[in-house]
């Protein structure tokens, strides 16, 4: 099939991203900074009530020209959802917790986080922990269902390094070589699936985080081993590496390198991959690999995040056994303050998907927005945005997505909206 020429060439998108890599400084979290925006409100309420409050929410008005989809312009890979002006949904998760002081350094806590996505409610977290035990004063023991996260790539809405989300238990904070070791075990159940999986899946995970390995450099290692009963594919395992480097190439620039691999029914982050569906139909495992180079920065009024990522997946059984999928992602988001509480946003994502025996799919998405927030830093929330999004894709992408944005051979679309995004902790 003849390749469709897109409005932005691969070279142009690569040049855009390189300019981002060389043009900014990274925003490094400073624990001594006073919270601002929604964080400041949450801190005041926590101080007054004794409750821990944290959460995330987004929602708004979404539209598109004609019968075009309002959002969701992506080829389906983990690294391909450039989210600004491309979400089109409404979501909230609201965490409540309380830490009780039992004296002599002993503390226990209980935490609950409900969630609502487009009107469907569920439970994101519900767990308890205890710390300060005499024989292990620096460790935290926990049990229940919780997030267990290390680092995400925000503009893709992807927690690249994490485990958790299932019923489990673990211990956090074991001192190892200047870093911290976290150990955990999980079943494949959670509050929303009621342990209905037919796989009887189990997994063991470790996280060795923030090992100082060079000046300004911290290393994190992750791993998982999957057990259970699978009619298709192997049980599997996963390994991951993350290196965060401050002052990379130039002072203030922070670089994050992710390397991950998995096989069988282990996901790249060490969680479960492709459990049997709700009807008990067996799903294949896969051999997978991923590399991501990501940066973020804030220098004066100019902030942003950019990345280059590559991921492969090869099913180990079933009708697609041995058929390899290769996903490439290049893009970034920038912000620039034009007034005290006004900033301009721009996001560009160039993605491709190559599946053995098929024509390569390509999709280019760009968004421009004006946003209002307490200040103009890239990470400041709440953020109220008015945006316009344009997406273009080739014939192969239209064919592969004919039931959604590629209906009737369509190869471009325009969407628009007004959205609020906020997080607090």
XYZ file of C-alpha atoms in Angstrom:
425
model
C 0.000 0.000 0.000
C 1.348 3.417 -0.919
C 2.580 5.359 2.111
C 0.514 8.438 2.923
C 2.623 11.569 3.308
C 1.717 13.273 6.579
C 1.661 17.004 7.198
C 4.604 16.766 9.572
C 7.514 14.612 8.453
C 9.383 12.241 10.743
C 12.450 14.445 10.403
C 10.449 17.511 11.419
C 9.098 15.823 14.541
C 12.541 14.541 15.464
C 13.978 18.035 15.064
C 11.202 19.400 17.264
C 12.043 16.914 20.011
C 15.792 17.502 19.758
C 15.170 21.231 20.176
C 13.253 20.417 23.337
C 16.076 18.234 24.613
C 18.588 21.008 24.162
C 16.436 23.968 25.055
C 15.271 23.517 28.632
C 16.134 22.737 32.183
C 14.549 20.049 34.288
C 12.128 20.574 37.127
C 13.452 18.653 40.101
C 11.136 18.148 43.048
C 12.333 19.994 46.125
C 10.906 18.557 49.370
C 11.656 21.836 51.166
C 9.357 23.832 48.873
C 6.048 24.966 50.308
C 3.086 23.382 48.481
C 1.056 25.577 46.148
C -2.333 25.342 44.450
C -4.386 22.245 45.217
C -1.518 20.770 47.265
C -1.629 23.755 49.617
C -5.385 23.343 50.126
C -4.993 19.624 50.827
C -2.231 20.349 53.356
C -4.400 22.865 55.221
C -7.305 20.411 55.432
C -4.990 17.608 56.544
C -3.515 19.794 59.292
C -6.970 20.793 60.526
C -8.581 17.332 60.408
C -5.736 14.871 60.856
C -6.723 13.174 57.593
C -4.383 12.457 54.693
C -5.894 13.725 51.428
C -4.591 12.962 47.957
C -6.051 12.403 44.536
C -6.447 13.318 40.899
C -9.279 14.564 38.666
C -9.899 15.674 35.100
C -13.017 16.493 33.125
C -14.661 18.978 30.824
C -16.426 19.709 27.565
C -15.236 17.865 24.465
C -16.175 18.361 20.823
C -15.131 17.516 17.262
C -15.965 18.491 13.719
C -18.843 16.502 12.210
C -19.003 12.864 13.277
C -15.312 12.649 14.147
C -14.300 11.133 17.523
C -13.746 13.716 20.251
C -10.494 12.098 21.448
C -8.470 8.875 21.440
C -6.205 9.478 18.457
C -3.508 6.853 18.996
C -2.319 3.619 17.436
C -2.747 1.580 20.610
C 0.750 1.261 22.060
C 1.766 1.953 25.660
C 3.882 4.910 24.523
C 1.474 6.451 22.010
C -1.214 8.293 23.958
C -0.148 11.936 23.865
C -2.856 13.083 26.206
C -3.172 16.869 25.955
C -6.447 17.559 24.150
C -6.758 13.818 23.437
C -8.481 12.358 26.514
C -12.152 13.235 26.126
C -13.154 11.628 29.423
C -14.119 12.455 33.001
C -12.275 10.840 35.893
C -11.678 11.318 39.606
C -9.854 9.359 42.302
C -10.078 10.718 45.849
C -7.815 9.314 48.548
C -8.619 9.461 52.263
C -6.351 8.159 54.994
C -5.527 8.438 58.652
C -2.258 7.668 60.431
C -2.608 6.777 64.112
C 0.244 7.293 66.580
C 0.395 4.387 69.045
C 3.383 5.762 70.959
C 7.043 4.722 71.144
C 7.397 5.322 67.416
C 4.717 2.792 66.446
C 2.173 3.984 63.854
C -0.552 2.392 61.781
C -2.590 3.802 58.953
C -5.702 2.993 56.949
C -6.361 4.325 53.416
C -9.218 4.261 50.930
C -9.484 5.679 47.410
C -12.705 5.376 45.388
C -12.709 6.265 41.705
C -15.258 7.214 39.046
C -14.507 6.986 35.323
C -17.164 8.276 32.919
C -19.866 7.393 35.445
C -18.549 3.928 36.357
C -17.394 3.702 39.968
C -14.783 1.439 41.489
C -12.022 1.177 44.058
C -8.475 2.233 43.241
C -6.920 1.611 46.671
C -7.934 0.134 50.019
C -5.148 -0.927 52.386
C -3.534 -0.539 55.780
C 0.036 -0.315 57.035
C 2.066 -0.396 60.227
C 5.541 1.019 60.881
C 7.933 1.625 63.743
C 7.994 -1.955 65.031
C 10.737 -2.470 67.599
C 12.580 -5.110 65.560
C 12.303 -3.091 62.312
C 11.817 0.599 63.200
C 12.480 1.904 59.676
C 10.256 -0.494 57.746
C 6.619 -0.215 56.694
C 4.486 -3.373 56.461
C 1.286 -3.126 54.388
C -1.562 -5.285 53.151
C -4.521 -4.683 50.824
C -4.881 -3.125 47.370
C -2.693 -0.134 46.649
C -0.660 1.788 44.111
C 3.026 0.894 44.395
C 4.601 3.385 42.023
C 8.071 4.619 41.150
C 7.862 6.911 38.093
C 5.574 7.826 35.201
C 5.802 9.631 31.876
C 3.109 12.231 32.464
C 2.387 13.381 28.917
C 1.612 9.750 27.978
C -0.489 9.095 31.108
C 1.627 5.994 31.752
C 3.157 4.828 35.028
C 6.065 3.102 33.337
C 7.537 1.771 36.588
C 5.119 0.426 39.188
C 3.567 -2.692 40.624
C 0.445 -2.888 42.742
C -3.262 -2.490 41.897
C -4.074 -6.078 42.957
C -4.681 -7.585 46.391
C -1.280 -7.962 48.003
C 1.061 -7.422 50.922
C 4.618 -6.268 51.350
C 7.366 -4.512 53.222
C 8.920 -1.189 52.143
C 12.104 0.599 53.116
C 14.791 -2.077 53.570
C 18.122 -0.222 53.452
C 20.408 -1.544 50.691
C 23.525 0.270 49.474
C 22.145 3.754 50.075
C 18.832 2.875 48.419
C 15.595 1.247 49.588
C 14.323 -2.254 48.821
C 10.577 -2.954 48.642
C 9.256 -6.526 48.508
C 5.672 -7.541 47.731
C 3.399 -10.428 46.754
C 0.064 -10.230 44.903
C -2.858 -12.313 43.721
C -4.699 -11.475 40.489
C -7.779 -10.227 42.360
C -8.827 -6.689 43.173
C -11.838 -4.895 44.562
C -13.432 -4.520 41.131
C -12.965 -8.023 39.660
C -13.844 -9.832 42.923
C -11.173 -12.501 42.366
C -13.052 -13.874 39.361
C -9.977 -14.633 37.197
C -9.634 -18.283 36.194
C -5.832 -18.084 36.171
C -5.335 -18.128 39.951
C -2.445 -15.790 39.201
C 0.213 -14.918 41.748
C 3.276 -12.727 41.528
C 6.281 -11.638 43.548
C 7.842 -8.217 42.948
C 10.830 -6.229 44.112
C 11.748 -2.574 43.789
C 15.266 -1.408 44.614
C 14.952 2.370 44.390
C 17.242 5.409 44.427
C 20.643 3.749 44.573
C 23.341 6.449 44.255
C 25.603 5.213 41.453
C 27.332 8.366 40.171
C 27.349 12.092 40.936
C 23.781 13.255 40.454
C 22.660 9.807 39.311
C 20.161 7.460 40.988
C 19.444 3.901 39.857
C 16.240 1.917 40.417
C 15.789 -1.778 39.602
C 12.524 -3.717 39.441
C 11.509 -7.313 38.881
C 8.567 -9.658 38.948
C 7.919 -13.409 38.774
C 4.482 -14.637 37.666
C 2.766 -17.849 38.774
C -0.626 -19.391 38.097
C -2.391 -21.538 35.510
C -2.332 -20.393 31.866
C -3.699 -22.364 28.928
C -1.730 -20.185 26.496
C 1.805 -18.932 26.985
C 4.332 -19.073 29.780
C 4.002 -17.874 33.351
C 6.819 -15.387 32.864
C 8.875 -12.709 34.557
C 10.054 -9.119 34.150
C 13.110 -6.955 34.828
C 13.429 -3.182 34.679
C 16.042 -0.465 35.107
C 15.610 3.281 35.592
C 18.463 5.793 35.765
C 17.669 9.398 36.694
C 20.475 11.856 36.024
C 20.499 15.443 37.235
C 22.493 18.058 35.320
C 22.557 15.884 32.209
C 24.630 17.564 29.476
C 23.799 21.002 30.870
C 23.206 22.206 34.411
C 19.629 21.667 35.554
C 18.629 19.221 32.811
C 17.266 15.920 34.177
C 17.261 12.778 32.047
C 15.406 9.522 32.734
C 16.433 6.303 30.971
C 14.063 3.321 31.227
C 15.056 -0.215 30.101
C 12.494 -3.010 30.559
C 11.933 -6.581 29.352
C 9.386 -9.292 30.115
C 8.012 -12.595 28.863
C 4.943 -14.776 29.309
C 2.149 -13.330 31.396
C 4.370 -10.687 32.999
C 3.889 -7.089 31.879
C 6.916 -4.877 31.302
C 6.393 -3.228 34.699
C 6.151 -6.625 36.437
C 2.367 -6.657 36.805
C 0.084 -9.269 35.191
C -0.219 -9.298 31.399
C -3.174 -10.742 29.447
C -5.067 -12.741 32.046
C -8.048 -14.771 30.822
C -10.966 -12.546 29.844
C -14.226 -12.240 31.819
C -15.635 -15.293 30.005
C -12.629 -17.432 30.902
C -11.223 -17.404 27.373
C -7.459 -17.982 27.456
C -5.151 -15.160 26.345
C -1.595 -15.422 25.011
C 1.501 -14.234 26.814
C 4.216 -12.259 25.018
C 7.904 -11.447 24.855
C 8.257 -7.679 25.291
C 10.975 -5.033 25.498
C 11.014 -1.247 25.943
C 13.446 1.668 26.029
C 12.530 5.280 26.826
C 14.624 8.430 27.027
C 12.635 11.205 28.714
C 13.452 14.672 30.021
C 11.565 17.431 31.820
C 12.509 20.992 32.688
C 11.439 24.376 34.001
C 13.616 27.382 33.277
C 11.997 30.713 33.905
C 8.656 30.807 32.106
C 9.557 27.850 29.866
C 8.838 24.272 30.965
C 8.051 20.921 29.454
C 8.601 17.213 29.003
C 9.832 15.283 25.950
C 10.652 11.688 25.078
C 11.788 9.140 22.543
C 10.479 5.599 23.110
C 10.584 2.218 21.369
C 8.665 -0.918 22.363
C 8.288 -4.418 20.899
C 5.802 -7.210 21.596
C 5.752 -10.790 20.206
C 2.936 -13.127 21.345
C 4.198 -16.520 22.522
C 1.127 -18.538 21.466
C -2.335 -18.244 19.933
C -3.286 -17.036 16.441
C -0.659 -14.245 16.461
C 2.156 -16.473 17.745
C 5.501 -15.008 16.651
C 4.029 -11.904 14.961
C 6.114 -8.967 16.150
C 4.739 -5.452 16.772
C 7.185 -2.527 16.904
C 6.026 0.838 18.268
C 7.986 4.107 17.979
C 7.073 7.316 19.800
C 8.692 10.766 19.514
C 7.174 13.892 21.023
C 6.854 16.412 23.808
C 4.803 19.086 25.525
C 5.962 22.630 26.292
C 4.534 25.433 28.396
C 5.335 29.141 28.387
C 4.030 31.743 30.838
C 2.603 34.848 29.182
C 1.014 36.416 32.270
C 1.023 35.781 36.015
C -1.581 32.987 35.836
C -1.729 32.333 32.098
C 0.404 29.938 30.065
C 0.457 28.661 26.505
C 0.728 24.905 25.919
C 1.807 22.972 22.860
C 2.098 19.218 22.392
C 3.329 17.182 19.428
C 3.417 13.400 19.099
C 4.667 11.388 16.117
C 3.967 7.671 16.455
C 4.292 4.597 14.275
C 3.381 0.919 14.527
C 4.961 -1.836 12.420
C 3.374 -5.308 12.540
C 4.998 -8.214 10.676
C 3.368 -8.687 7.289
C 1.451 -5.389 7.354
C 2.035 -1.861 6.114
C 3.457 0.514 8.712
C 0.935 2.693 10.518
C 1.758 6.345 11.201
C -0.112 8.965 13.204
C 0.757 12.586 13.957
C -1.120 14.496 16.646
C -0.643 18.139 17.711
C -2.449 20.304 20.255
C -2.348 24.009 21.083
C -3.930 25.346 24.274
C -4.177 28.325 26.577
C -4.266 27.448 30.271
C -4.993 29.222 33.548
C -3.392 28.095 36.823
C -2.029 29.515 40.113
C 1.321 30.090 38.394
C 2.840 29.307 35.010
C 5.115 26.366 35.893
C 4.645 23.252 33.765
C 3.658 21.072 36.740
C 1.367 23.531 38.545
C -2.219 22.354 39.027
C -5.135 22.982 38.962
C -4.962 23.835 35.271
C -7.962 25.041 33.238
C -7.368 24.612 29.492
C -8.997 25.607 26.233
C -7.499 23.529 23.412
C -7.561 22.667 19.724
C -6.217 19.304 18.486
C -5.349 18.173 14.970
C -4.523 14.569 14.050
C -3.381 13.055 10.733
C -2.660 9.424 9.879
C -1.837 7.273 6.879
C -3.836 4.649 4.969
C -2.498 1.762 7.054
C -3.550 3.468 10.308
C -6.997 4.190 8.855
C -7.444 0.533 7.906
C -6.265 -0.749 11.314
C -8.594 1.679 13.125
C -11.581 1.508 10.773
C -14.002 0.994 13.673
C -12.941 4.231 15.375
C -11.147 7.292 14.004
C -10.388 5.653 10.615
C -14.045 5.080 9.693
C -14.752 5.344 5.949
C -11.074 5.809 5.185
C -10.858 9.103 7.100
C -7.214 10.243 7.497
C -7.464 13.445 9.532
C -9.576 14.998 12.263
C -9.953 18.135 14.359
C -11.198 18.195 17.944
C -11.539 20.888 20.584
C -12.551 21.303 24.194
C -12.300 22.855 27.618
C -10.733 20.745 30.372
C -9.734 21.044 34.003
C -6.961 18.870 35.447
C -5.916 18.829 39.110
C -3.984 16.674 41.557
C -3.345 17.067 45.243
C -1.382 15.306 47.960
